[in-house]
């Protein structure tokens, strides 16, 4: 089945890239070369999924340089890896916004309009598309706060070239309603093999939609507990991800960049000159795994070249300050990410069984529609360790090792929120947008910030990324969004202002 997925992937991209390449001159004909009525919806859905996974550009900047470094999964000495220094690079900070709106958002709006018209398919395809639209938008609003949502992607279809920026609260309420309605639409049919996540398996999509509802519902826990509880309970009642349901795209090594895993394009040293030697696993993450005798250590990290030891790089250092570091003074004294999990052909995870189980453990602690917090916690940890088999069979962690880990690190009801939060942080490694979101909501793990000279946050960990400054000059509606969120004229300071659900 995976081979068939890859063949579909290559065919879809070839056709869609050809269509895009023919863009020149079409404006005078008043046609949109990317319009859904000129493209097979199944191929378009494949393309949108790949666009959501992203290319090197935004994965390098928004995911790795900013999110992974702020969350102390990664660290680096190179001056342009700015995330754990809390400095501001406008292009890096806005990279996900820039790429997703010009590609995935636009194409998704075209696809949904086509499917709603009844010209190209059934309600099941529409339900899957609506769920995936939430995948796209929840990342955007989690990182940037108020963003274009209700009018987004309607430039060609409706002439809306200056969309309104919508309040995050309104976006979240609509996304949750969309998930409920989309799951109810799922029946026979669907995108079949053109769906790179589940191959069109409707039962898995139903559980995925409910699990997204669980994630988004829990996101409201600190800002609107009653609303959060309502959606969390609905999600659990509907049924969430089960073993074998991890939502991921299995990438290939080409021929187009979009076929490749965008994180792998950065971290895969076999990727020629594109492979990055700067980043290393953070000391915070390495030490956490060591302190818990975690079998994931040898899966996630590689021994340092100079010492053969697993040693994490402290956050907030550069090529000068490293010379005073007691655990090593050369970049090769520190562990990089295991190359087996960051190949250009590695899977890109969107949501895992581990996350769904850990969120249900939290729901049980809160009394929100789930019971047996200890059981869900154990299931979540087990799934998080089993997850790596998908990347390479050699990375399998034995049941005996997992059992030993759980025996040594049992669930503690008196310290449950910290335990769950830390395990979620570990389980979402390489899904850094989600790591960053859940950390802001829960405060776990309790990360120690750095105070690098020239930082823009006063030595506190940033709590959002920053909208593109250039958008303000072309879309005056952005000013209302800045005012609504108390974001001033100095865009660098926006990194310290929480989004709505984090306040």
C-alpha positions as MATLAB code, in Angstrom:
seq = 'XXXXXXXXXXXXXXXXXXXXXXXXXXXXXXXXXXXXXXXXXXXXXXXXXXXXXXXXXXXXXXXXXXXXXXXXXXXXXXXXXXXXXXXXXXXXXXXXXXXXXXXXXXXXXXXXXXXXXXXXXXXXXXXXXXXXXXXXXXXXXXXXXXXXXXXXXXXXXXXXXXXXXXXXXXXXXXXXXXXXXXXXXXXXXXXXXXXXXXXXXXXXXXXXXXXXXXXXXXXXXXXXXXXXXXXXXXXXXXXXXXXXXXXXXXXXXXXXXXXXXXXXXXXXXXXXXXXXXXXXXXXXXXXXXXXXXXXXXXXXXXXXXXXXXXXXXXXXXXXXXXXXXXXXXXXXXXXXXXXXXXXXXXXXXXXXXXXXXXXXXXXXXXXXXXXXXXXXXXXXXXXXXXXXXXXXXXXXXXXXXXXXXXXXXXXXXXXXXXXXXXXXXXXXXXXXXXXXXXXXXXXXXXXXXXXXXXXXXXXXXXXXXXXXXXXXXXXXXXXXXXXXXXXXXXXXXXXXXXXXXXX';
ca = [
       0.000    0.000    0.000;
       2.811    2.428    0.845;
       4.362    1.871   -2.592;
       1.015    2.718   -4.177;
       0.861    5.878   -2.057;
       4.274    6.897   -3.373;
       3.240    6.308   -6.981;
       0.111    8.421   -6.472;
       2.235   11.097   -4.804;
       4.652   11.325   -7.725;
       1.885   11.366  -10.343;
      -0.138   14.018   -8.530;
       2.825   16.297   -8.061;
       3.934   15.879  -11.669;
       0.499   16.879  -12.960;
       0.025   19.762  -10.558;
       3.521   21.125  -11.022;
       2.934   21.057  -14.783;
      -0.293   23.005  -14.329;
       1.419   25.555  -12.118;
       4.296   25.918  -14.588;
       1.800   26.942  -17.284;
       0.718   29.988  -15.268;
       2.394   32.566  -17.506;
      -0.058   34.338  -19.756;
      -3.203   32.881  -18.228;
      -4.106   36.121  -16.455;
      -5.250   37.719  -19.688;
      -7.664   34.836  -20.146;
      -9.064   35.477  -16.660;
      -8.534   31.853  -15.665;
      -6.861   30.381  -12.626;
      -4.391   27.605  -13.530;
      -4.814   26.178  -10.043;
      -8.610   26.264  -10.037;
     -10.166   23.078   -8.767;
     -12.379   22.685  -11.845;
      -9.256   22.113  -13.972;
      -7.649   19.571  -11.661;
      -8.752   16.149  -10.528;
      -9.831   16.734   -6.892;
      -8.016   13.598   -5.776;
      -4.720   14.831   -7.143;
      -5.394   18.260   -5.685;
      -5.948   16.767   -2.239;
      -2.627   14.922   -2.505;
      -0.932   18.179   -3.418;
      -2.546   20.037   -0.509;
      -1.411   17.385    1.961;
       2.142   17.731    0.689;
       1.928   21.518    0.864;
       0.770   21.239    4.465;
       3.754   19.055    5.275;
       5.828   21.839    3.787;
       9.163   22.235    2.114;
      12.626   23.057    3.384;
      11.897   26.794    3.547;
       9.255   26.944    6.294;
      10.310   23.763    8.088;
      13.820   25.127    8.465;
      12.682   28.516    9.722;
       9.403   28.214   11.638;
       9.677   24.600   12.804;
      13.377   24.012   13.438;
      15.084   27.376   13.924;
      12.279   28.850   15.999;
       9.948   26.227   17.468;
      12.373   23.366   18.159;
      14.988   25.688   19.633;
      12.565   27.634   21.828;
      11.227   24.311   23.118;
      14.768   23.092   23.860;
      14.515   20.013   21.723;
      17.344   21.442   19.638;
      20.227   23.868   20.125;
      22.831   25.429   17.831;
      25.873   27.694   17.812;
      25.362   29.186   14.335;
      24.296   32.816   14.471;
      21.321   32.354   12.132;
      19.761   29.619   14.304;
      18.119   32.310   16.401;
      15.285   30.503   18.158;
      16.959   29.757   21.474;
      18.540   33.226   21.529;
      15.067   34.839   21.397;
      16.140   37.258   18.676;
      13.893   38.360   15.834;
      14.269   37.531   12.168;
      11.219   38.780   10.292;
      11.459   36.349    7.381;
      12.001   33.330    9.597;
       9.183   34.247   11.977;
       6.583   34.708    9.235;
       7.683   31.797    7.035;
       4.817   29.407    7.784;
       2.234   32.157    7.265;
       3.863   33.183    3.988;
       3.999   29.694    2.504;
       0.727   28.209    3.736;
      -1.474   31.069    2.565;
      -0.005   31.187   -0.917;
      -0.247   27.430   -1.377;
      -2.210   25.119    0.926;
      -4.884   27.623    2.004;
      -5.592   28.832   -1.521;
      -5.790   25.360   -3.015;
      -7.911   24.023   -0.158;
     -10.487   26.751   -0.673;
     -10.668   25.877   -4.367;
     -11.089   22.192   -3.558;
     -13.829   22.718   -0.991;
     -15.820   24.957   -3.337;
     -15.597   22.296   -6.037;
     -16.668   19.508   -3.682;
     -19.538   21.584   -2.289;
     -20.810   22.206   -5.807;
     -21.349   18.496   -6.285;
     -19.397   18.487   -9.526;
     -16.620   16.183   -8.490;
     -17.456   13.818   -5.733;
     -19.143   12.812   -2.585;
     -19.726   13.998    0.928;
     -16.919   11.830    2.267;
     -14.303   13.678    0.229;
     -15.742   16.956    1.464;
     -15.609   15.753    5.067;
     -11.969   14.734    4.723;
     -11.122   18.069    3.105;
     -12.820   19.988    5.927;
     -10.855   18.047    8.534;
      -7.618   18.744    6.688;
      -8.493   22.431    6.437;
      -8.562   22.480   10.237;
      -5.119   20.862   10.284;
      -3.824   23.758    8.193;
      -5.527   26.569   10.068;
      -5.009   25.438   13.654;
      -1.252   25.547   13.081;
      -1.487   29.035   11.635;
      -3.627   30.515   14.381;
      -1.672   28.732   17.135;
       1.530   30.359   15.902;
       0.225   33.782   14.841;
      -3.015   34.442   16.738;
      -5.596   36.359   14.697;
      -5.232   35.400   11.023;
      -7.364   35.452    7.861;
      -9.773   32.536    8.129;
     -13.354   33.067    6.957;
     -12.280   34.995    3.840;
      -8.936   33.252    3.307;
      -8.181   31.764   -0.100;
     -11.068   33.559   -1.800;
      -9.009   35.926   -3.937;
      -9.703   34.312   -7.298;
     -13.079   32.767   -6.567;
     -14.707   35.779   -4.925;
     -12.277   38.652   -5.492;
     -11.383   38.926   -1.793;
      -7.767   40.038   -2.093;
      -7.636   41.786    1.280;
      -9.189   39.285    3.679;
     -10.236   40.199    7.184;
      -8.085   38.914   10.033;
     -10.401   36.960   12.321;
     -10.164   36.696   16.097;
      -8.621   33.455   17.295;
     -11.618   32.724   19.516;
     -13.957   32.840   16.513;
     -11.561   30.707   14.482;
     -11.397   28.053   17.186;
     -15.153   27.884   17.644;
     -15.621   27.449   13.914;
     -12.860   24.838   13.590;
     -14.441   22.739   16.319;
     -17.846   22.964   14.659;
     -16.232   22.089   11.326;
     -14.677   18.972   12.815;
     -17.985   17.827   14.272;
     -19.815   18.338   10.985;
     -17.008   16.884    8.879;
     -16.815   13.680   10.907;
     -20.584   13.297   10.542;
     -20.218   13.569    6.739;
     -17.860   10.620    6.446;
     -19.429    7.605    4.791;
     -18.661    5.644    1.654;
     -16.127    6.710   -0.945;
     -13.404    9.263   -0.374;
     -10.027   10.083   -1.851;
      -8.819    6.468   -1.740;
      -5.086    6.087   -2.542;
      -4.802    9.806   -3.318;
      -5.032   10.342    0.449;
      -1.430   10.124    1.654;
      -2.429    9.808    5.323;
      -4.806    6.846    5.474;
      -5.328    5.764    1.879;
      -8.949    6.847    2.165;
      -9.764    4.645    5.177;
     -12.925    6.291    6.482;
     -12.781    4.764    9.966;
      -9.287    6.129   10.485;
     -10.342    9.542    9.220;
     -13.242    9.520   11.656;
     -10.892    8.796   14.556;
      -8.448   11.396   13.263;
     -11.171   14.044   13.101;
     -12.251   13.257   16.654;
      -8.644   13.345   17.831;
      -8.175   16.758   16.253;
     -11.306   17.800   18.143;
      -9.680   16.481   21.320;
      -6.513   18.474   20.636;
      -8.366   21.696   19.872;
     -10.829   21.256   22.701;
      -8.032   20.798   25.201;
      -6.348   23.915   23.808;
      -9.184   25.904   25.409;
      -8.610   24.459   28.882;
      -7.085   27.588   30.401;
      -9.248   30.186   28.678;
     -12.724   28.578   28.639;
     -12.838   25.403   30.710;
     -16.528   24.672   30.176;
     -16.222   24.930   26.399;
     -13.066   22.838   26.508;
     -14.799   20.128   28.515;
     -17.741   20.032   26.096;
     -15.534   19.399   23.070;
     -13.139   17.037   24.818;
     -16.042   14.858   25.936;
     -17.547   14.860   22.424;
     -14.221   13.822   20.943;
     -13.677   10.974   23.383;
     -17.223    9.713   22.947;
     -16.743    9.694   19.172;
     -13.602    7.567   19.337;
      -9.976    8.637   18.964;
      -6.813    7.294   17.356;
      -5.984    3.646   17.993;
      -2.699    1.733   17.499;
      -1.814    1.906   13.818;
      -3.624    5.235   13.307;
      -0.705    7.690   13.494;
      -1.432   10.446   10.963;
       1.648   10.896    8.804;
       2.825   11.350    5.244;
       5.516    8.972    4.070;
       7.777   11.100    1.880;
      10.123   10.111   -0.935;
      13.554   11.350   -1.973;
      12.273   13.332   -4.938;
      12.138   14.311   -7.691;
      10.544   17.598   -6.554;
      11.300   19.256   -3.232;
       7.658   18.943   -2.238;
       8.003   15.153   -2.346;
      10.661   15.313    0.366;
      10.314   15.700    4.113;
      11.058   19.389    4.724;
      12.749   18.685    8.053;
      14.811   15.959    6.420;
      15.878   18.401    3.718;
      17.533   20.414    6.486;
      18.874   17.725    8.812;
      19.713   14.860    6.447;
      23.479   15.145    5.988;
      23.187   12.925    2.913;
      21.214   15.740    1.273;
      24.366   17.249   -0.225;
      25.132   20.878    0.557;
      21.572   21.348    1.836;
      22.251   19.189    4.908;
      22.796   21.306    8.022;
      25.649   20.585   10.440;
      24.676   23.378   12.862;
      21.909   21.959   15.084;
      22.337   19.442   17.870;
      19.996   17.852   20.385;
      19.514   20.189   23.344;
      21.115   19.452   26.687;
      17.646   19.828   28.224;
      16.222   17.008   26.103;
      19.240   14.692   26.349;
      19.438   15.096   30.122;
      15.704   14.505   30.525;
      16.002   11.216   28.659;
      19.090   10.238   30.657;
      17.428   11.112   33.968;
      14.523    8.799   33.110;
      16.678    6.035   31.595;
      14.611    6.533   28.452;
      15.171    3.979   25.655;
      14.340    6.697   23.131;
      17.741    8.272   23.733;
      19.535    6.028   21.250;
      16.663    6.338   18.778;
      16.481   10.129   18.781;
      20.152   11.023   19.225;
      23.511    9.862   17.919;
      26.687    9.724   20.014;
      28.911   12.790   19.703;
      31.637   12.365   17.093;
      34.489   13.427   19.392;
      33.532   11.484   22.512;
      31.166    8.677   21.571;
      28.885    9.882   24.379;
      25.321   11.173   24.316;
      25.785   14.818   25.213;
      23.313   17.628   24.607;
      24.274   21.138   23.576;
      23.177   23.824   26.068;
      20.760   26.365   24.650;
      21.742   29.988   24.249;
      25.417   29.538   23.351;
      27.344   30.690   20.285;
      30.755   29.978   18.798;
      32.411   32.235   21.375;
      30.544   31.403   24.577;
      30.853   27.664   23.914;
      34.552   27.974   24.741;
      33.650   28.357   28.424;
      31.194   25.445   28.461;
      32.230   22.628   30.844;
      30.591   19.796   28.867;
      32.336   20.530   25.583;
      33.831   23.340   23.534;
      33.558   21.979   19.991;
      30.347   21.310   18.063;
      31.402   17.693   17.548;
      31.381   17.201   21.322;
      27.576   17.136   21.113;
      24.946   14.739   19.792;
      23.093   15.429   16.568;
      19.713   13.975   15.631;
      19.878   10.329   14.603;
      20.025   10.415   10.819;
      17.603    7.483   10.618;
      14.699    9.758   11.660;
      15.515   12.841    9.568;
      16.000   11.499    6.075;
      14.426   13.341    3.156;
      12.212   10.255    2.809;
      11.219   10.142    6.495;
       7.552   10.361    7.536;
       6.095   13.714    8.578;
       3.818   13.324   11.592;
       0.673   15.409   12.067;
      -0.915   13.617   15.030;
      -0.090   10.400   16.825;
      -1.792    7.824   18.997;
       0.570    8.914   21.769;
      -0.822   12.451   21.725;
      -4.431   11.243   21.769;
      -3.744    8.933   24.714;
      -1.869   11.563   26.721;
      -4.631   14.102   26.124;
      -7.139   11.533   27.380;
      -4.966   10.993   30.442;
      -5.225   14.718   31.089;
      -8.968   14.611   30.465;
      -9.281   11.830   33.049;
      -7.339   13.892   35.590;
      -9.709   16.795   34.943;
     -12.808   14.569   35.035;
     -13.679   15.351   31.422;
     -15.224   12.260   29.883;
     -12.330    9.851   30.314;
     -11.377    7.495   33.111;
      -8.224    5.596   34.034;
      -5.654    8.353   33.748;
      -2.881    5.890   34.568;
      -3.955    3.568   31.759;
      -4.077    6.338   29.162;
      -0.724    7.634   30.392;
       0.874    4.204   29.963;
      -0.745    3.781   26.552;
       0.559    7.188   25.515;
       4.118    6.471   26.573;
       4.028    3.069   24.881;
       2.702    4.561   21.637;
       5.301    7.330   21.748;
       8.064    4.742   21.905;
       6.511    2.530   19.229;
       6.136    5.525   16.910;
       9.746    5.382   15.749;
       9.346    1.981   14.072;
       7.614    3.776   11.209;
      10.835    5.648   10.431;
      13.056    2.565   10.389;
      12.393   -0.972   11.618;
      15.802   -0.979   13.293;
      14.538    1.694   15.702;
      11.973   -0.605   17.331;
      11.932   -0.428   21.131;
      11.036   -3.752   22.707;
       7.963   -4.268   24.860;
      10.271   -5.378   27.664;
      12.163   -2.073   27.555;
       8.916   -0.117   27.515;
       7.550   -2.128   30.442;
      10.753   -1.494   32.390;
      10.502    2.230   31.673;
       6.903    2.404   32.856;
       7.759    0.445   35.994;
      10.581    2.861   36.778;
       8.494    5.933   35.885;
       4.971    5.071   37.098;
       2.031    7.416   36.832;
       1.746    9.643   39.907;
      -1.718   11.125   40.402;
      -0.235   13.795   42.658;
       2.078   14.993   39.897;
      -0.013   14.034   36.902;
      -0.087   17.276   34.931;
       3.692   17.624   34.974;
       4.192   13.994   33.991;
       1.704   14.167   31.142;
       3.093   17.488   29.917;
       6.665   16.239   29.867;
       5.724   13.045   28.064;
       3.770   15.068   25.493;
       6.870   17.226   24.942;
       8.952   14.103   24.323;
       6.271   12.457   22.167;
       5.983   15.433   19.802;
       9.677   15.728   18.936;
       9.901   16.796   15.258;
       6.252   17.968   15.355;
       7.516   21.212   16.803;
       4.469   23.383   16.134;
       2.469   21.079   18.398;
       5.228   20.951   21.010;
       5.251   24.745   21.151;
       1.452   24.972   21.396;
       1.029   22.430   24.183;
       3.914   23.890   26.197;
       2.279   27.317   26.116;
      -1.016   25.842   27.286;
       0.345   23.677   30.107;
       3.664   25.228   31.087;
       5.292   21.775   30.981;
       8.074   20.953   30.899;
       9.329   23.788   33.069;
      12.014   25.071   30.720;
      14.747   27.388   31.963;
      14.991   30.383   29.615;
      18.248   31.903   28.419;
      19.174   35.588   28.361;
      21.289   35.962   25.257;
      22.617   39.475   24.515;
      20.346   41.327   22.114;
      17.268   39.176   22.701;
      13.904   40.867   22.178;
      11.927   39.226   24.990;
      13.792   40.311   28.102;
      15.052   36.780   28.591;
      11.682   35.018   28.483;
      10.741   32.244   26.064;
       8.685   33.653   23.152;
       4.999   32.773   23.119;
       4.150   33.325   19.456;
       5.695   33.866   16.058;
       5.228   37.120   14.190;
       2.994   38.057   11.272;
       4.729   39.333    8.109;
       5.376   43.051    8.328;
       4.840   43.480    4.597;
       1.251   42.267    4.893;
       0.324   45.510    6.630;
       1.176   47.556    3.534;
      -0.993   45.449    1.212;
      -3.848   44.523    3.545;
      -5.067   47.321    5.826;
      -7.294   44.815    7.657;
      -4.189   43.590    9.439;
      -4.094   46.733   11.575;
      -7.344   45.796   13.312;
      -5.852   42.397   14.154;
      -2.789   44.034   15.673;
      -4.985   46.347   17.728;
      -7.220   43.474   18.835;
      -4.204   41.614   20.222;
      -2.410   44.631   21.738;
       0.408   44.232   19.220;
       2.295   47.467   18.683;
       4.364   48.899   15.851;
       7.564   47.144   16.949;
       6.995   43.696   15.478;
       9.847   42.146   17.446;
       7.937   42.707   20.686;
       5.004   40.652   19.408;
       6.898   37.504   20.416;
       6.091   38.253   24.067;
       2.302   38.690   23.644;
       0.292   35.472   24.211;
      -2.364   34.317   21.764;
      -5.983   34.262   22.973;
      -6.056   30.700   24.351;
      -2.761   31.284   26.189;
      -3.958   34.320   28.156;
];
